[in-house]
Amino acid sequence: MKKGWFNFIIDEKKSIEERLFIITLVVSAVSFSVIIISNLIAGTTGADIAVISALILLMGLTALWAIRKKHIKAGGAIASTLVVFCLLPYTYFTSGAVFGGAPCWFIFAGLFVSLIMSGKSRVFFLVADLIVAGACYVVAYTKPELVRTTRTLTAYICSYTALAFICIAIGVILSIEILIYKKESERNEKQRKEIAALNDAQNRFFSSMSHEIRTPINTIIGLNEMILREDVSDEVAEDAANIRAASKMLLHLINDILDMGKLESGNMQLSCVPYRIGDMLSELVNMIWIRAKDKGLEFNVNVSPDVPAQVIGDDVRVKQILINILNNAVKYTREGSVSLSIQCGKMKDDKLSIIYTISDTGMGIKKENLPYLFDAFKRVDEDKNRHIEGTGLGLSIVRQLVDLMGGEVTVNSIYTQGTTFVIEIPQVVSGSETVGDLNLEKKHKIMREAYYSRFEAPDASVLVVDDNASNLMVCKKLLRDTKVSIDTASSGEDALRLTTEKFYHVIFMDHMMPGMDGIECHRRILTQKGGKCSGSKIISFTANADAESRALYEREGFDGFLIKPVDGKSLEKELARNLPRELVHYSVDDDNDVLEESMAWINTEQNKRLIAITTESTADLPIELLEQYDIAEIPHLVSTGEGVFRDSIDLDTKGLIAYMSKNNDRIETHAPDVAASEAFFAEQLSRANSIIHITLSKDIENSGFASAQEAAASFNNVTVIESGHLSSGQGLQVLEACRLAQQGKTVSEITGAVKKGKELVQTSFIVDNLDYLSRAGQVSPRIARLTKTLSLRPTLVMKKGRMTVGRVFFGSRQKAWKKYIKHALAVKSHIDTHMLFITYTSLNREELEYIKEEVEKIIHFENVYFQKAAPSVSVNSGPNTFGLLYSFRSDE
């Protein structure tokens, strides 16, 4: 019976929380029962004992309910409430207060609460226990008549009884809890070993499958290459090229399946070696171009000339990332084009970010699907894309591989309009050489690449060891034109026999063979008694393509590493590298052994910028600055009785003011809506990897901030900042962002600096009257008439993102202007004198020169720009308006 109760308490089917709750309540209930004994000893009345018994019984029933209903937290809270607020205070006053065992029970209550509660609830009840105990002490001291006194001997007995049982209870609870945690730890360790065994079995299975699948593909690709070497028709050559591309795509899918298991188990390792970016791109571009050609798509490739020619990294994984995204782009694009551009990013920690941008004109991705884009086995918009082949693994692998390399991948998409992926991968630069100009014109047909053997070595002897007869045949055929002497062995045992009879300069050794595997054969050749090949170069020629296998072969002392399937060029290159130099007769000079393409690359687009700064037409920037910094503006809309016009495009300020002077219609301005903003961002992302868009203050009516921010949610690389200003005040922040971008600052650095500099920009205007603000509904007509009647010339100033009426000046126009200029430039010692905008509406040249002269009397600015305010700004200010807009110097 006892064993059954104990097993019930530590039953592993229950959660740890449930088991701890049960043991704590069971032991505590037994311990609290001692209170009844203590009260009997102290001579407590039957009524008091009945109350205490009822409370303990209620606590037990609460525990039973919590266990059966699986409401452990609620049960713990009820039990803690009964103990802290009811049982212990009642016991304190009925068992002699400090002269009985009550103080010990308050200590035990703290342990009780700590064990069955957690988080904020635990803190609450611990604090409550201290407060209740303190309150009991104070009440007992100030009103001793409430305490039932006991004899001294009885008090000592009660106190010791409580102390003894509490010590026993704590020991029992902790012992059982340690046992529970120990069993849980053993169970977790057992599960960990089982999971590790399953992962090992899975990896062995995947490795075996990879080997078995790669072997026949090696035969297909090898024999297919032999076809391409022959003088066959263009049709046969094109078919063979398609077979080669399809075979390599199959290999790519196999790698995805293998890598998914490794990534999920945390066993993926990178193999970082020096590689040439041009070589890496060659095969990739060839493969994707054929697929794009089959669908009638243009495939554009643009490589920035300053990209390093050679870097150190895992080129296999980089290529895998790019193939996955490019393959997706081709699959989901019905018409139009797919583009790949490569450029340099920032240097950080001795690594240069290589930025790969892949864009397509396909169906795009819905905004609600973007968060799930990189989930494994998830295909977004499944109903629409059900006829498009795919495993759902590609993008998940992309994200995990990029993270493993310490890079970043972002996606921008507008549904039905296309998608752009930007992948940044940090790589160590090897050497100072750059790729230079790889911008060749596209040829719209596959070019036949004339095969020639890169070297001949008729005096060289080579042994190929492989248990697959097809692989032996392919290897011999691929090396046939090098005129080397080739022997073959179908097992390790055969290889050992041959190496005792003849010396081989190079041995290509398969790994996974029945009987003696390649590693064991390699060891025996090196230590073979009477063997003639202890000094031979032995190259691992295997279908095991993972980094772990490569590391294994390096540890075992192999002289090279070739992955099946292999092409003739790679096989010849590895052989030539390992043959003695005097045996090799090159047919072409090494310096001319350059990258050869079976198709030419296209360069129909300019190099993308890392960061582009964009804004709205309300920024009031001169054309020369817009062109200098290549700033794109999205126009606001101006609505009149004649129609809706694009700000500064369909309508100029002069025409609007003339229209308003003749018509009393209310003129309204509107910010670009979400759709227009999305289209604008999509267009700008075709020329930059990231966009920082600076808008009108969000607190100004018809601000474009909200719609721009909503549109930016469709893109990963668009950051929207509200300037807190309008007109050229907004423009000053745009120019500061451009300056920081030119310095190579990151998006976050620029964003932080612009937001911080918002308070330094000063935006104010002086207007002739408030008529136009009244027509726009910004001020009441009564106030507008009053200022006009009294010849008051108010100023409009930006305060906390809102345009408000500031100081009012009296007198003629020029006198008011002079006072305004003096007031606006009053704190000249803090003004940044680099740039001043005099933004105006309907002023002539003489008036502008007068304003400039008055400014010069107070402070000299290095650059002064006269900028006509945009119609969307002028509609609220009216004619004969100007403002002085500048920045204060930063303390930094």
Tab-separated table of C-alpha atoms in Angstrom, residues 512-879:
chain	number	residue	atom	x	y	z
A	512	MET	CA	32.380	3.309	-49.872
A	513	MET	CA	33.212	-0.102	-51.316
A	514	PRO	CA	32.176	-3.551	-50.102
A	515	GLY	CA	34.807	-5.381	-48.115
A	516	MET	CA	37.748	-3.037	-47.799
A	517	ASP	CA	36.691	0.596	-48.049
A	518	GLY	CA	38.769	3.378	-49.588
A	519	ILE	CA	40.176	4.687	-46.312
A	520	GLU	CA	41.437	1.247	-45.263
A	521	CYS	CA	42.867	0.674	-48.742
A	522	HIS	CA	44.632	4.063	-48.551
A	523	ARG	CA	46.254	3.129	-45.236
A	524	ARG	CA	47.430	-0.221	-46.531
A	525	ILE	CA	48.910	1.226	-49.723
A	526	LEU	CA	51.019	3.627	-47.683
A	527	THR	CA	52.282	0.848	-45.359
A	528	GLN	CA	52.282	-2.047	-47.846
A	529	LYS	CA	55.291	-4.359	-47.641
A	530	GLY	CA	56.783	-4.724	-51.077
A	531	GLY	CA	54.356	-2.127	-52.422
A	532	LYS	CA	55.461	0.345	-55.042
A	533	CYS	CA	52.949	3.162	-54.363
A	534	SER	CA	53.780	4.456	-50.896
A	535	GLY	CA	54.809	7.725	-52.572
A	536	SER	CA	51.803	7.968	-54.891
A	537	LYS	CA	49.324	10.826	-54.754
A	538	ILE	CA	46.001	9.340	-53.609
A	539	ILE	CA	42.866	11.373	-54.319
A	540	SER	CA	39.519	10.657	-52.693
A	541	PHE	CA	37.019	10.169	-55.525
A	542	THR	CA	33.723	9.836	-53.716
A	543	ALA	CA	30.007	10.553	-53.705
A	544	ASN	CA	30.177	11.721	-50.068
A	545	ALA	CA	29.860	15.452	-50.579
A	546	ASP	CA	29.526	16.720	-46.996
A	547	ALA	CA	32.077	18.763	-45.068
A	548	GLU	CA	32.512	15.990	-42.483
A	549	SER	CA	33.685	13.587	-45.191
A	550	ARG	CA	36.077	16.182	-46.593
A	551	ALA	CA	37.526	16.718	-43.109
A	552	LEU	CA	37.855	12.935	-42.684
A	553	TYR	CA	39.820	12.599	-45.925
A	554	GLU	CA	42.101	15.445	-44.902
A	555	ARG	CA	42.791	13.774	-41.535
A	556	GLU	CA	43.535	10.486	-43.283
A	557	GLY	CA	46.130	12.193	-45.469
A	558	PHE	CA	44.496	12.055	-48.899
A	559	ASP	CA	46.185	14.358	-51.396
A	560	GLY	CA	42.995	15.612	-53.025
A	561	PHE	CA	39.219	15.456	-52.992
A	562	LEU	CA	36.827	15.021	-55.920
A	563	ILE	CA	33.053	14.736	-55.608
A	564	LYS	CA	30.932	12.579	-57.883
A	565	PRO	CA	29.531	13.359	-60.303
A	566	VAL	CA	32.614	14.957	-61.788
A	567	ASP	CA	33.130	16.695	-65.117
A	568	GLY	CA	36.113	16.282	-67.386
A	569	LYS	CA	37.542	19.719	-66.639
A	570	SER	CA	37.616	19.150	-62.858
A	571	LEU	CA	39.039	15.662	-63.286
A	572	GLU	CA	41.804	16.872	-65.607
A	573	LYS	CA	42.596	19.819	-63.343
A	574	GLU	CA	42.960	17.625	-60.235
A	575	LEU	CA	45.074	15.101	-62.115
A	576	ALA	CA	47.398	17.764	-63.519
A	577	ARG	CA	47.802	19.280	-60.064
A	578	ASN	CA	49.041	15.994	-58.614
A	579	LEU	CA	51.192	14.710	-61.474
A	580	PRO	CA	54.912	15.488	-61.493
A	581	ARG	CA	55.434	18.725	-63.401
A	582	GLU	CA	57.865	17.200	-65.899
A	583	LEU	CA	55.249	14.670	-67.059
A	584	VAL	CA	52.605	17.243	-67.931
A	585	HIS	CA	52.607	18.946	-71.336
A	586	TYR	CA	50.002	21.742	-71.419
A	587	SER	CA	48.163	22.378	-74.662
A	588	VAL	CA	47.340	25.966	-73.609
A	589	ASP	CA	49.234	28.377	-71.409
A	590	ASP	CA	48.072	28.540	-67.779
A	591	ASP	CA	47.563	32.290	-68.086
A	592	ASN	CA	45.052	31.717	-70.872
A	593	ASP	CA	43.143	29.063	-68.969
A	594	VAL	CA	40.390	31.547	-68.160
A	595	LEU	CA	36.751	31.097	-67.270
A	596	GLU	CA	34.778	29.850	-70.270
A	597	GLU	CA	31.048	30.273	-70.547
A	598	SER	CA	28.534	28.302	-72.588
A	599	MET	CA	26.415	31.447	-72.565
A	600	ALA	CA	27.230	35.100	-72.235
A	601	TRP	CA	26.153	37.211	-69.293
A	602	ILE	CA	23.915	40.193	-69.631
A	603	ASN	CA	24.347	43.655	-68.205
A	604	THR	CA	21.158	45.553	-68.815
A	605	GLU	CA	21.038	47.264	-65.443
A	606	GLN	CA	23.275	49.561	-63.455
A	607	ASN	CA	24.950	48.448	-60.247
A	608	LYS	CA	22.598	48.726	-57.334
A	609	ARG	CA	23.344	51.100	-54.517
A	610	LEU	CA	23.402	49.699	-51.008
A	611	ILE	CA	21.028	52.365	-49.641
A	612	ALA	CA	18.811	54.854	-51.482
A	613	ILE	CA	17.183	57.831	-49.753
A	614	THR	CA	13.703	58.751	-50.959
A	615	THR	CA	11.166	61.332	-49.900
A	616	GLU	CA	7.971	63.167	-50.897
A	617	SER	CA	7.407	66.165	-53.135
A	618	THR	CA	6.750	68.196	-49.977
A	619	ALA	CA	10.510	68.148	-49.146
A	620	ASP	CA	11.102	71.227	-51.348
A	621	LEU	CA	14.600	70.306	-52.553
A	622	PRO	CA	16.292	71.938	-55.568
A	623	ILE	CA	16.663	69.823	-58.717
A	624	GLU	CA	20.459	70.092	-58.510
A	625	LEU	CA	20.475	68.428	-55.076
A	626	LEU	CA	17.959	65.789	-56.134
A	627	GLU	CA	20.225	64.878	-59.041
A	628	GLN	CA	23.444	65.114	-57.046
A	629	TYR	CA	22.241	62.646	-54.416
A	630	ASP	CA	19.956	60.695	-56.777
A	631	ILE	CA	16.924	61.295	-54.537
A	632	ALA	CA	13.587	59.962	-55.781
A	633	GLU	CA	10.394	61.789	-54.747
A	634	ILE	CA	6.853	60.455	-54.626
A	635	PRO	CA	4.352	63.232	-55.417
A	636	HIS	CA	1.471	64.311	-53.225
A	637	LEU	CA	-1.831	65.073	-54.952
A	638	VAL	CA	-3.570	68.466	-55.201
A	639	SER	CA	-7.317	68.439	-55.724
A	640	THR	CA	-9.028	71.481	-57.287
A	641	GLY	CA	-12.337	72.106	-58.992
A	642	GLU	CA	-10.573	71.294	-62.276
A	643	GLY	CA	-9.382	67.848	-61.200
A	644	VAL	CA	-6.619	66.041	-59.306
A	645	PHE	CA	-2.997	66.888	-60.116
A	646	ARG	CA	0.352	65.425	-59.146
A	647	ASP	CA	2.342	67.824	-57.006
A	648	SER	CA	5.098	69.642	-58.957
A	649	ILE	CA	4.516	67.398	-61.997
A	650	ASP	CA	1.082	68.194	-63.376
A	651	LEU	CA	0.803	71.464	-61.435
A	652	ASP	CA	3.269	74.195	-60.499
A	653	THR	CA	3.060	76.703	-57.679
A	654	LYS	CA	2.545	79.738	-59.889
A	655	GLY	CA	-0.416	78.171	-61.662
A	656	LEU	CA	-1.992	77.070	-58.395
A	657	ILE	CA	-1.699	80.515	-56.789
A	658	ALA	CA	-3.201	82.122	-59.904
A	659	TYR	CA	-6.072	79.638	-59.830
A	660	MET	CA	-6.718	80.267	-56.120
A	661	SER	CA	-6.757	84.048	-56.608
A	662	LYS	CA	-9.547	83.704	-59.177
A	663	ASN	CA	-11.566	80.950	-57.502
A	664	ASN	CA	-12.848	80.506	-54.001
A	665	ASP	CA	-12.915	76.725	-54.275
A	666	ARG	CA	-11.444	74.795	-51.398
A	667	ILE	CA	-8.144	73.256	-52.472
A	668	GLU	CA	-7.213	69.957	-50.856
A	669	THR	CA	-3.957	68.045	-50.748
A	670	HIS	CA	-3.680	64.288	-50.419
A	671	ALA	CA	-0.744	62.046	-49.561
A	672	PRO	CA	0.072	59.055	-51.797
A	673	ASP	CA	-2.048	56.040	-50.863
A	674	VAL	CA	-0.719	52.593	-49.934
A	675	ALA	CA	-0.872	51.205	-53.475
A	676	ALA	CA	1.051	54.167	-54.897
A	677	SER	CA	3.640	53.884	-52.124
A	678	GLU	CA	4.073	50.151	-52.737
A	679	ALA	CA	4.629	50.729	-56.446
A	680	PHE	CA	7.096	53.543	-55.670
A	681	PHE	CA	9.102	51.381	-53.240
A	682	ALA	CA	9.144	48.458	-55.667
A	683	GLU	CA	10.552	50.703	-58.393
A	684	GLN	CA	13.212	52.149	-56.093
A	685	LEU	CA	14.289	48.705	-54.897
A	686	SER	CA	15.245	47.894	-58.462
A	687	ARG	CA	18.144	50.342	-58.055
A	688	ALA	CA	19.049	49.860	-54.380
A	689	ASN	CA	19.191	47.075	-51.842
A	690	SER	CA	17.610	49.144	-49.074
A	691	ILE	CA	15.377	52.214	-48.975
A	692	ILE	CA	15.121	54.896	-46.306
A	693	HIS	CA	11.989	56.956	-46.983
A	694	ILE	CA	11.585	60.278	-45.139
A	695	THR	CA	8.063	61.675	-44.947
A	696	LEU	CA	6.223	64.784	-43.888
A	697	SER	CA	5.537	65.068	-40.160
A	698	LYS	CA	2.938	62.485	-39.165
A	699	ASP	CA	1.040	65.110	-37.141
A	700	ILE	CA	0.345	67.294	-40.167
A	701	GLU	CA	-2.946	66.749	-41.932
A	702	ASN	CA	-2.663	64.539	-45.044
A	703	SER	CA	0.779	63.279	-44.035
A	704	GLY	CA	2.045	60.375	-46.100
A	705	PHE	CA	3.665	58.639	-43.120
A	706	ALA	CA	0.849	56.171	-42.336
A	707	SER	CA	0.378	54.959	-45.906
A	708	ALA	CA	4.146	54.735	-46.462
A	709	GLN	CA	4.581	52.725	-43.295
A	710	GLU	CA	1.800	50.332	-44.281
A	711	ALA	CA	3.299	49.941	-47.747
A	712	ALA	CA	6.744	49.306	-46.252
A	713	ALA	CA	5.338	46.270	-44.426
A	714	SER	CA	5.389	44.470	-47.793
A	715	PHE	CA	9.168	44.844	-47.947
A	716	ASN	CA	12.006	43.821	-45.682
A	717	ASN	CA	14.346	46.555	-46.869
A	718	VAL	CA	12.213	49.696	-46.621
A	719	THR	CA	12.505	51.913	-43.542
A	720	VAL	CA	10.102	54.839	-43.131
A	721	ILE	CA	11.028	57.855	-40.995
A	722	GLU	CA	8.702	60.744	-40.296
A	723	SER	CA	10.711	63.952	-40.358
A	724	GLY	CA	8.667	65.938	-37.835
A	725	HIS	CA	8.843	68.802	-40.376
A	726	LEU	CA	7.615	69.925	-43.776
A	727	SER	CA	9.008	71.711	-46.794
A	728	SER	CA	12.769	72.211	-46.818
A	729	GLY	CA	12.933	71.301	-43.128
A	730	GLN	CA	12.005	67.820	-44.277
A	731	GLY	CA	14.508	68.274	-47.102
A	732	LEU	CA	17.349	69.051	-44.669
A	733	GLN	CA	16.857	65.679	-43.019
A	734	VAL	CA	16.805	63.987	-46.421
A	735	LEU	CA	20.147	65.581	-47.273
A	736	GLU	CA	21.632	64.513	-43.940
A	737	ALA	CA	20.532	60.925	-44.609
A	738	CYS	CA	22.167	61.097	-48.056
A	739	ARG	CA	25.403	62.375	-46.553
A	740	LEU	CA	25.493	59.498	-44.064
A	741	ALA	CA	24.689	56.965	-46.786
A	742	GLN	CA	27.626	58.234	-48.829
A	743	GLN	CA	29.852	57.712	-45.790
A	744	GLY	CA	28.891	54.038	-45.807
A	745	LYS	CA	26.679	54.131	-42.704
A	746	THR	CA	24.192	51.313	-42.190
A	747	VAL	CA	20.414	51.679	-42.304
A	748	SER	CA	20.148	51.563	-38.510
A	749	GLU	CA	22.916	54.148	-38.095
A	750	ILE	CA	21.292	56.526	-40.579
A	751	THR	CA	17.854	56.020	-39.058
A	752	GLY	CA	19.132	56.739	-35.556
A	753	ALA	CA	21.007	59.853	-36.651
A	754	VAL	CA	18.050	61.294	-38.590
A	755	LYS	CA	15.631	60.726	-35.725
A	756	LYS	CA	18.071	62.277	-33.289
A	757	GLY	CA	18.642	65.270	-35.583
A	758	LYS	CA	14.930	65.972	-35.898
A	759	GLU	CA	15.078	68.429	-32.987
A	760	LEU	CA	17.970	70.356	-34.556
A	761	VAL	CA	16.046	71.381	-37.679
A	762	GLN	CA	14.296	74.752	-37.575
A	763	THR	CA	11.235	75.262	-39.810
A	764	SER	CA	9.324	78.561	-39.884
A	765	PHE	CA	7.552	80.822	-42.393
A	766	ILE	CA	6.162	84.343	-42.417
A	767	VAL	CA	2.901	84.763	-44.330
A	768	ASP	CA	1.085	87.819	-45.607
A	769	ASN	CA	-2.192	86.698	-44.034
A	770	LEU	CA	-4.092	83.625	-42.939
A	771	ASP	CA	-6.611	83.586	-45.808
A	772	TYR	CA	-5.202	80.467	-47.408
A	773	LEU	CA	-4.972	78.594	-44.123
A	774	SER	CA	-8.583	79.533	-43.551
A	775	ARG	CA	-9.612	78.190	-46.960
A	776	ALA	CA	-7.783	74.968	-46.147
A	777	GLY	CA	-9.670	74.699	-42.859
A	778	GLN	CA	-6.524	75.161	-40.741
A	779	VAL	CA	-7.726	78.341	-38.908
A	780	SER	CA	-11.094	79.955	-38.455
A	781	PRO	CA	-12.254	82.615	-40.977
A	782	ARG	CA	-12.798	85.085	-38.133
A	783	ILE	CA	-9.152	84.976	-37.048
A	784	ALA	CA	-8.043	85.265	-40.680
A	785	ARG	CA	-10.167	88.407	-41.194
A	786	LEU	CA	-8.917	89.930	-37.943
A	787	THR	CA	-5.224	89.571	-38.841
A	788	LYS	CA	-5.835	90.981	-42.308
A	789	THR	CA	-7.795	93.967	-40.990
A	790	LEU	CA	-5.058	94.864	-38.479
A	791	SER	CA	-2.251	94.284	-41.085
A	792	LEU	CA	-0.779	91.563	-38.893
A	793	ARG	CA	1.819	89.299	-40.470
A	794	PRO	CA	1.900	86.013	-38.522
A	795	THR	CA	4.634	83.378	-38.599
A	796	LEU	CA	4.058	79.656	-38.858
A	797	VAL	CA	6.486	77.479	-36.881
A	798	MET	CA	6.934	73.735	-36.383
A	799	LYS	CA	6.495	72.638	-32.773
A	800	LYS	CA	6.473	68.951	-31.863
A	801	GLY	CA	5.631	67.986	-35.421
A	802	ARG	CA	2.718	70.438	-35.799
A	803	MET	CA	2.536	73.715	-37.686
A	804	THR	CA	1.291	76.413	-35.321
A	805	VAL	CA	0.960	80.204	-35.422
A	806	GLY	CA	3.985	81.792	-33.778
A	807	ARG	CA	4.925	85.424	-33.325
A	808	VAL	CA	2.975	88.126	-35.140
A	809	PHE	CA	4.718	91.141	-36.698
A	810	PHE	CA	3.235	94.585	-37.452
A	811	GLY	CA	3.970	97.131	-40.136
A	812	SER	CA	4.781	96.998	-43.824
A	813	ARG	CA	5.809	93.789	-45.544
A	814	GLN	CA	9.541	94.560	-45.597
A	815	LYS	CA	9.598	95.764	-41.980
A	816	ALA	CA	7.827	92.586	-40.886
A	817	TRP	CA	10.238	90.474	-42.941
A	818	LYS	CA	13.224	92.200	-41.339
A	819	LYS	CA	11.883	91.542	-37.850
A	820	TYR	CA	11.139	87.926	-38.744
A	821	ILE	CA	14.667	87.357	-40.093
A	822	LYS	CA	16.215	88.852	-36.986
A	823	HIS	CA	14.010	86.721	-34.750
A	824	ALA	CA	14.560	83.500	-36.732
A	825	LEU	CA	18.360	83.887	-36.591
A	826	ALA	CA	18.532	85.178	-33.026
A	827	VAL	CA	20.651	82.296	-31.658
A	828	LYS	CA	23.239	82.519	-34.412
A	829	SER	CA	26.064	81.051	-32.315
A	830	HIS	CA	24.353	77.633	-32.404
A	831	ILE	CA	23.345	77.663	-36.083
A	832	ASP	CA	25.006	75.283	-38.535
A	833	THR	CA	26.153	77.683	-41.249
A	834	HIS	CA	26.705	75.019	-43.887
A	835	MET	CA	23.263	75.363	-45.494
A	836	LEU	CA	20.222	77.652	-45.500
A	837	PHE	CA	17.009	77.219	-47.450
A	838	ILE	CA	14.975	80.310	-48.298
A	839	THR	CA	11.789	78.590	-49.373
A	840	TYR	CA	9.216	80.918	-50.871
A	841	THR	CA	5.972	81.390	-52.754
A	842	SER	CA	5.396	84.122	-55.398
A	843	LEU	CA	8.406	86.353	-54.637
A	844	ASN	CA	10.412	88.143	-57.314
A	845	ARG	CA	14.180	88.303	-57.669
A	846	GLU	CA	14.534	91.701	-55.944
A	847	GLU	CA	12.574	90.517	-52.928
A	848	LEU	CA	14.686	87.375	-52.658
A	849	GLU	CA	17.918	89.402	-52.863
A	850	TYR	CA	16.631	91.701	-50.107
A	851	ILE	CA	15.963	88.684	-47.875
A	852	LYS	CA	19.436	87.311	-48.554
A	853	GLU	CA	21.069	90.650	-47.745
A	854	GLU	CA	19.230	90.869	-44.429
A	855	VAL	CA	20.350	87.332	-43.596
A	856	GLU	CA	23.976	88.185	-44.455
A	857	LYS	CA	23.866	91.127	-42.039
A	858	ILE	CA	23.285	88.655	-39.201
A	859	ILE	CA	25.078	85.468	-40.230
A	860	HIS	CA	26.921	84.096	-43.274
A	861	PHE	CA	25.865	80.737	-44.708
A	862	GLU	CA	28.196	78.748	-46.971
A	863	ASN	CA	25.342	77.564	-49.177
A	864	VAL	CA	22.067	79.460	-49.646
A	865	TYR	CA	19.346	77.841	-51.750
A	866	PHE	CA	16.312	79.749	-53.032
A	867	GLN	CA	13.647	77.079	-53.340
A	868	LYS	CA	10.136	77.593	-54.650
A	869	ALA	CA	7.671	75.802	-52.375
A	870	ALA	CA	5.765	72.879	-53.842
A	871	PRO	CA	2.079	73.446	-54.686
A	872	SER	CA	1.060	71.092	-51.869
A	873	VAL	CA	2.885	73.401	-49.423
A	874	SER	CA	1.884	76.700	-51.044
A	875	VAL	CA	-1.812	75.835	-50.890
A	876	ASN	CA	-1.753	76.578	-47.145
A	877	SER	CA	0.550	79.587	-47.122
A	878	GLY	CA	-0.517	81.637	-50.125
A	879	PRO	CA	1.586	84.199	-52.059
